[in-house]
Tab-separated table of C-alpha atoms in Angstrom:
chain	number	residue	atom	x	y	z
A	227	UNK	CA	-78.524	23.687	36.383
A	228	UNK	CA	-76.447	20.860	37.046
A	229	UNK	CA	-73.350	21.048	39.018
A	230	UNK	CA	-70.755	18.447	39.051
A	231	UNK	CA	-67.618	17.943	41.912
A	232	UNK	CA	-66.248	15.129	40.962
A	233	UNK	CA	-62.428	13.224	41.136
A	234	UNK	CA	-60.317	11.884	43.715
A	235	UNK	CA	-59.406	15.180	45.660
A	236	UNK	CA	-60.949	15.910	49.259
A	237	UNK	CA	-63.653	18.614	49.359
A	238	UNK	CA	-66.371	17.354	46.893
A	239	UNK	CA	-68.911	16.915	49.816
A	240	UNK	CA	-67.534	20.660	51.355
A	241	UNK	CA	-67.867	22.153	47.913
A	242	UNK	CA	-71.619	20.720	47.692
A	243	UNK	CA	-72.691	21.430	51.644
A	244	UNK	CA	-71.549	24.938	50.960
A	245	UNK	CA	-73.242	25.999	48.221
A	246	UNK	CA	-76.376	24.018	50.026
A	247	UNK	CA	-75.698	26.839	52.604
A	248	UNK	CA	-75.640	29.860	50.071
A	249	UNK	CA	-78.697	28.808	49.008
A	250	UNK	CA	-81.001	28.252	52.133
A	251	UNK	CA	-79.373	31.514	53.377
A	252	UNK	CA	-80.711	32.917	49.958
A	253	UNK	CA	-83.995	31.710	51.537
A	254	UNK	CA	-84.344	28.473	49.047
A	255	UNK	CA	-85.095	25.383	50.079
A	256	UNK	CA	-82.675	22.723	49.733
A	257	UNK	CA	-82.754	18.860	49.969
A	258	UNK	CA	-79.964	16.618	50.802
A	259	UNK	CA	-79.417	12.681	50.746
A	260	UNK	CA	-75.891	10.998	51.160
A	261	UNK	CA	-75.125	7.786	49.294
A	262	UNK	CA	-72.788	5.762	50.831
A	263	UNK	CA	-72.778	7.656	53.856
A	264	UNK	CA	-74.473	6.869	57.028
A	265	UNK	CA	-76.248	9.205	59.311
A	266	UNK	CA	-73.232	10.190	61.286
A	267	UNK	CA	-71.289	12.396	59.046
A	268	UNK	CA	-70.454	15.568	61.541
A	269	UNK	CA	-71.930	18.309	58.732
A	270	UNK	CA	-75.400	16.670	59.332
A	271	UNK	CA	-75.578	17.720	63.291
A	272	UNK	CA	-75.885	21.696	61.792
A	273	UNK	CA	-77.700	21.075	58.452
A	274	UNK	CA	-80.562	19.199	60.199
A	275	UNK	CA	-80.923	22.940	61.970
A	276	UNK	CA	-80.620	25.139	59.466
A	277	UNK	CA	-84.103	26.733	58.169
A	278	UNK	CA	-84.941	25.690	54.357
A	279	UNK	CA	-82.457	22.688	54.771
A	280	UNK	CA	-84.105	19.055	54.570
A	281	UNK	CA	-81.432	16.182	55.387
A	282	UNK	CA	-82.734	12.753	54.606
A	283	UNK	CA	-81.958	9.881	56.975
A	284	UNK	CA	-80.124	6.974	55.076
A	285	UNK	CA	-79.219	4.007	56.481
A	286	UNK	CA	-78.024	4.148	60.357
A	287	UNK	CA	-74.543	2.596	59.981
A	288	UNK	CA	-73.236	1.078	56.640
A	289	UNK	CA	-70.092	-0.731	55.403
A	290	UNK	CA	-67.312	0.524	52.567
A	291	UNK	CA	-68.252	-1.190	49.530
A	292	UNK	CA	-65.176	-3.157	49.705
A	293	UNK	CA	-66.529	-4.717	53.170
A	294	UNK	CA	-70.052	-5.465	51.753
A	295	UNK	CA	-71.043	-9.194	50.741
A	296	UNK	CA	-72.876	-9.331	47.091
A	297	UNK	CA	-76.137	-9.622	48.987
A	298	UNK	CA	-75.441	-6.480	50.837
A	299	UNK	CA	-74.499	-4.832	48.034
A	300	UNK	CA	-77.546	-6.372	45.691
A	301	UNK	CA	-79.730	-5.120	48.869
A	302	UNK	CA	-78.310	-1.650	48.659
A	303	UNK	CA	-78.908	-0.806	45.327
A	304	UNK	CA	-82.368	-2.042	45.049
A	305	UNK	CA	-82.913	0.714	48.452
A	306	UNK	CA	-81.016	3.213	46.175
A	307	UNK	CA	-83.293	2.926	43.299
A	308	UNK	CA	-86.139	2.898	45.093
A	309	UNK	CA	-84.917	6.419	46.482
A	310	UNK	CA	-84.602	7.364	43.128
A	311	UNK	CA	-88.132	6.134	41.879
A	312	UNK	CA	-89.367	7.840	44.540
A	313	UNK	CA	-87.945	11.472	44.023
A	314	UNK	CA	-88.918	10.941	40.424
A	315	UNK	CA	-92.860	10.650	41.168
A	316	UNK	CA	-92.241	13.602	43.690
A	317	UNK	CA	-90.854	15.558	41.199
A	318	UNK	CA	-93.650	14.952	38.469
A	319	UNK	CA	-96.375	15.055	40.758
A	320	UNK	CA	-95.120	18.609	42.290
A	321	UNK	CA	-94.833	17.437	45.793
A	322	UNK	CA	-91.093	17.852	46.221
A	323	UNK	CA	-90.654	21.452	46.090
A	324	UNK	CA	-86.673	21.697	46.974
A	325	UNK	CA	-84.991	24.261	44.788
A	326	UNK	CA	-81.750	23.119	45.579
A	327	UNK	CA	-81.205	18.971	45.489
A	328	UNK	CA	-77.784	17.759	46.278
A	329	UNK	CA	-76.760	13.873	45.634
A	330	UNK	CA	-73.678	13.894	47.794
A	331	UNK	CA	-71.496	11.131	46.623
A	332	UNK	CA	-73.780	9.530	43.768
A	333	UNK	CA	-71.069	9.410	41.315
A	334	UNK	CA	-69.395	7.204	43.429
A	335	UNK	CA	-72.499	5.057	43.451
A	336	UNK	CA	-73.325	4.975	39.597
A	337	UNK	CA	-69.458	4.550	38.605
A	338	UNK	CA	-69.751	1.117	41.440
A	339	UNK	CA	-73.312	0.080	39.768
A	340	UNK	CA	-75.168	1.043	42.561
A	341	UNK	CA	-77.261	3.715	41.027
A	342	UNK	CA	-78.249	2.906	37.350
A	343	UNK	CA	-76.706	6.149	35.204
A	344	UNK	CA	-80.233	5.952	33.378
A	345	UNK	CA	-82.059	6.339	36.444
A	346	UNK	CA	-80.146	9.289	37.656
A	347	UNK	CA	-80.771	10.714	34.582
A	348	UNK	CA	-84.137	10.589	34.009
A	349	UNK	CA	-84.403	11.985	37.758
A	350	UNK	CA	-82.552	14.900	36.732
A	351	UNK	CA	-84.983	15.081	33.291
A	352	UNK	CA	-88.092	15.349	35.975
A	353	UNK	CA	-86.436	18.640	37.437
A	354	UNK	CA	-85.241	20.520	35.237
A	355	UNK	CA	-86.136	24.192	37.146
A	356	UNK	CA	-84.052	22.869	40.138
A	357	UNK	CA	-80.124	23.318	40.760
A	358	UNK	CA	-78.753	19.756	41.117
A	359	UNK	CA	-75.728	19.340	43.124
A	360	UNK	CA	-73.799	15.973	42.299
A	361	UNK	CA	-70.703	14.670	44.036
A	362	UNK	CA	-68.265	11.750	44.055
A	363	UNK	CA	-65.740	10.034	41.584
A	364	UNK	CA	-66.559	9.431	38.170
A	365	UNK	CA	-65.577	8.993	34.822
A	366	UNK	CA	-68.235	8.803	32.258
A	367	UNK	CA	-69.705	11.034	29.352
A	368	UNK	CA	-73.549	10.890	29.652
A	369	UNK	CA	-73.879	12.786	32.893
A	370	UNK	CA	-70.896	15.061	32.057
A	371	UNK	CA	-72.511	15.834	28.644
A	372	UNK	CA	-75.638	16.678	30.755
A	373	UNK	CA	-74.179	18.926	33.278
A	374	UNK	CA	-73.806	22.692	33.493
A	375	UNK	CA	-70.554	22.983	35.960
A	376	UNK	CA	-68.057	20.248	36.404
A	377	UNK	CA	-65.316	20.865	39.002
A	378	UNK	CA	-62.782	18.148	38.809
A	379	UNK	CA	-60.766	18.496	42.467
A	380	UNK	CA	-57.559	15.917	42.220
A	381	UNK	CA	-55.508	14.830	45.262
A	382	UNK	CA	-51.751	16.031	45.146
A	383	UNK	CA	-51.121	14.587	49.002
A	384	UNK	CA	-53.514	13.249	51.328
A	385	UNK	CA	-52.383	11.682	55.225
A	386	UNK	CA	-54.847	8.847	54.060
A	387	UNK	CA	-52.157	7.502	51.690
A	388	UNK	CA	-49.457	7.551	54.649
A	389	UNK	CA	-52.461	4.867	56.781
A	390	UNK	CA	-53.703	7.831	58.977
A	391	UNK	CA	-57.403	7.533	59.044
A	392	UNK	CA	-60.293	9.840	58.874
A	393	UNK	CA	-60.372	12.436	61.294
A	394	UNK	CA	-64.195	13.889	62.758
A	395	UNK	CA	-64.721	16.819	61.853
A	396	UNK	CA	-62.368	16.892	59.147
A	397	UNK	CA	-62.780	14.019	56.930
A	398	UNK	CA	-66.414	13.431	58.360
């Protein structure tokens, strides 16, 4: 099935990491990439530990889309949909078994044209017997049409909208 966290709340990423950890405590095996994250959000210091739990490395440090040139951006998105492409053929060809797949912030990515919406769809078409886990802002009909669960979270009050930044540990 496909699960769905999506608006502009905080908690989309908890919500996804914790059913990631229901399930690999269930004994399933779960996979987990981060768009538009780098490798130093805090959650990834446990998950890389946890038994059943596969994190994949994305880029080392990376820019808010809003700080990214149109060739950084152009550069990104070709990487993205080459990640895609990739866990497509893994999928057909039966060599990614993951039960559990979670695409932490790839709304975000498709509703910025980083990730083509077709792409991500077909991706989800290759595994159908595996509980997808997708996160981030969007507004759009195909992939909510497609999906199982959709858990809209909407912020009420946040310190980010007083200038306080992100906090470790908290916000990442």
């Amino acid at each position: 099935m496909i699960h769905i966290y999506c608006g502009d709340g905080k908690g989309k990423t908890t919500a996804g990491m914790g059913l990631c950890l229901r399930a690999a405590g269930a004994g399933k095996q779960v996979l987990i990439y981060q768009f538009l994250k780098d490798n130093t959000s805090s959650e990834r210091k446990l998950l890389e530990h946890i038994p059943g739990i596969c994190v994949m490395k994305g880029p080392e440090r990376i820019k808010f889309l809003f700080q990214m040139t149109p060739e950084e951006k152009e550069a990104m998105k070709r990487e993205y949909m080459e990640l895609l492409n990739n866990l497509s053929f893994r999928l057909e060809s039966g060599e990614l078994t993951a039960e559990v797949i979670f695409l932490d912030e790839i709304l975000y990515a498709v509703s910025r044209g980083m990730v083509e919406e077709g792409k991500l769809l077909y991706l989800l078409s290759c595994g159908k017997d595996r509980e997808w886990i997708l996160t981030g802002r969007y507004e759009g009909d195909r992939l909510w049409e497609t999906a199982d669960y959709i858990s809209e979270i909407h912020k009420k009050k946040h310190p980010f909208d007083l200038g306080l930044p992100a906090r470790k540990g908290i916000e990442f």
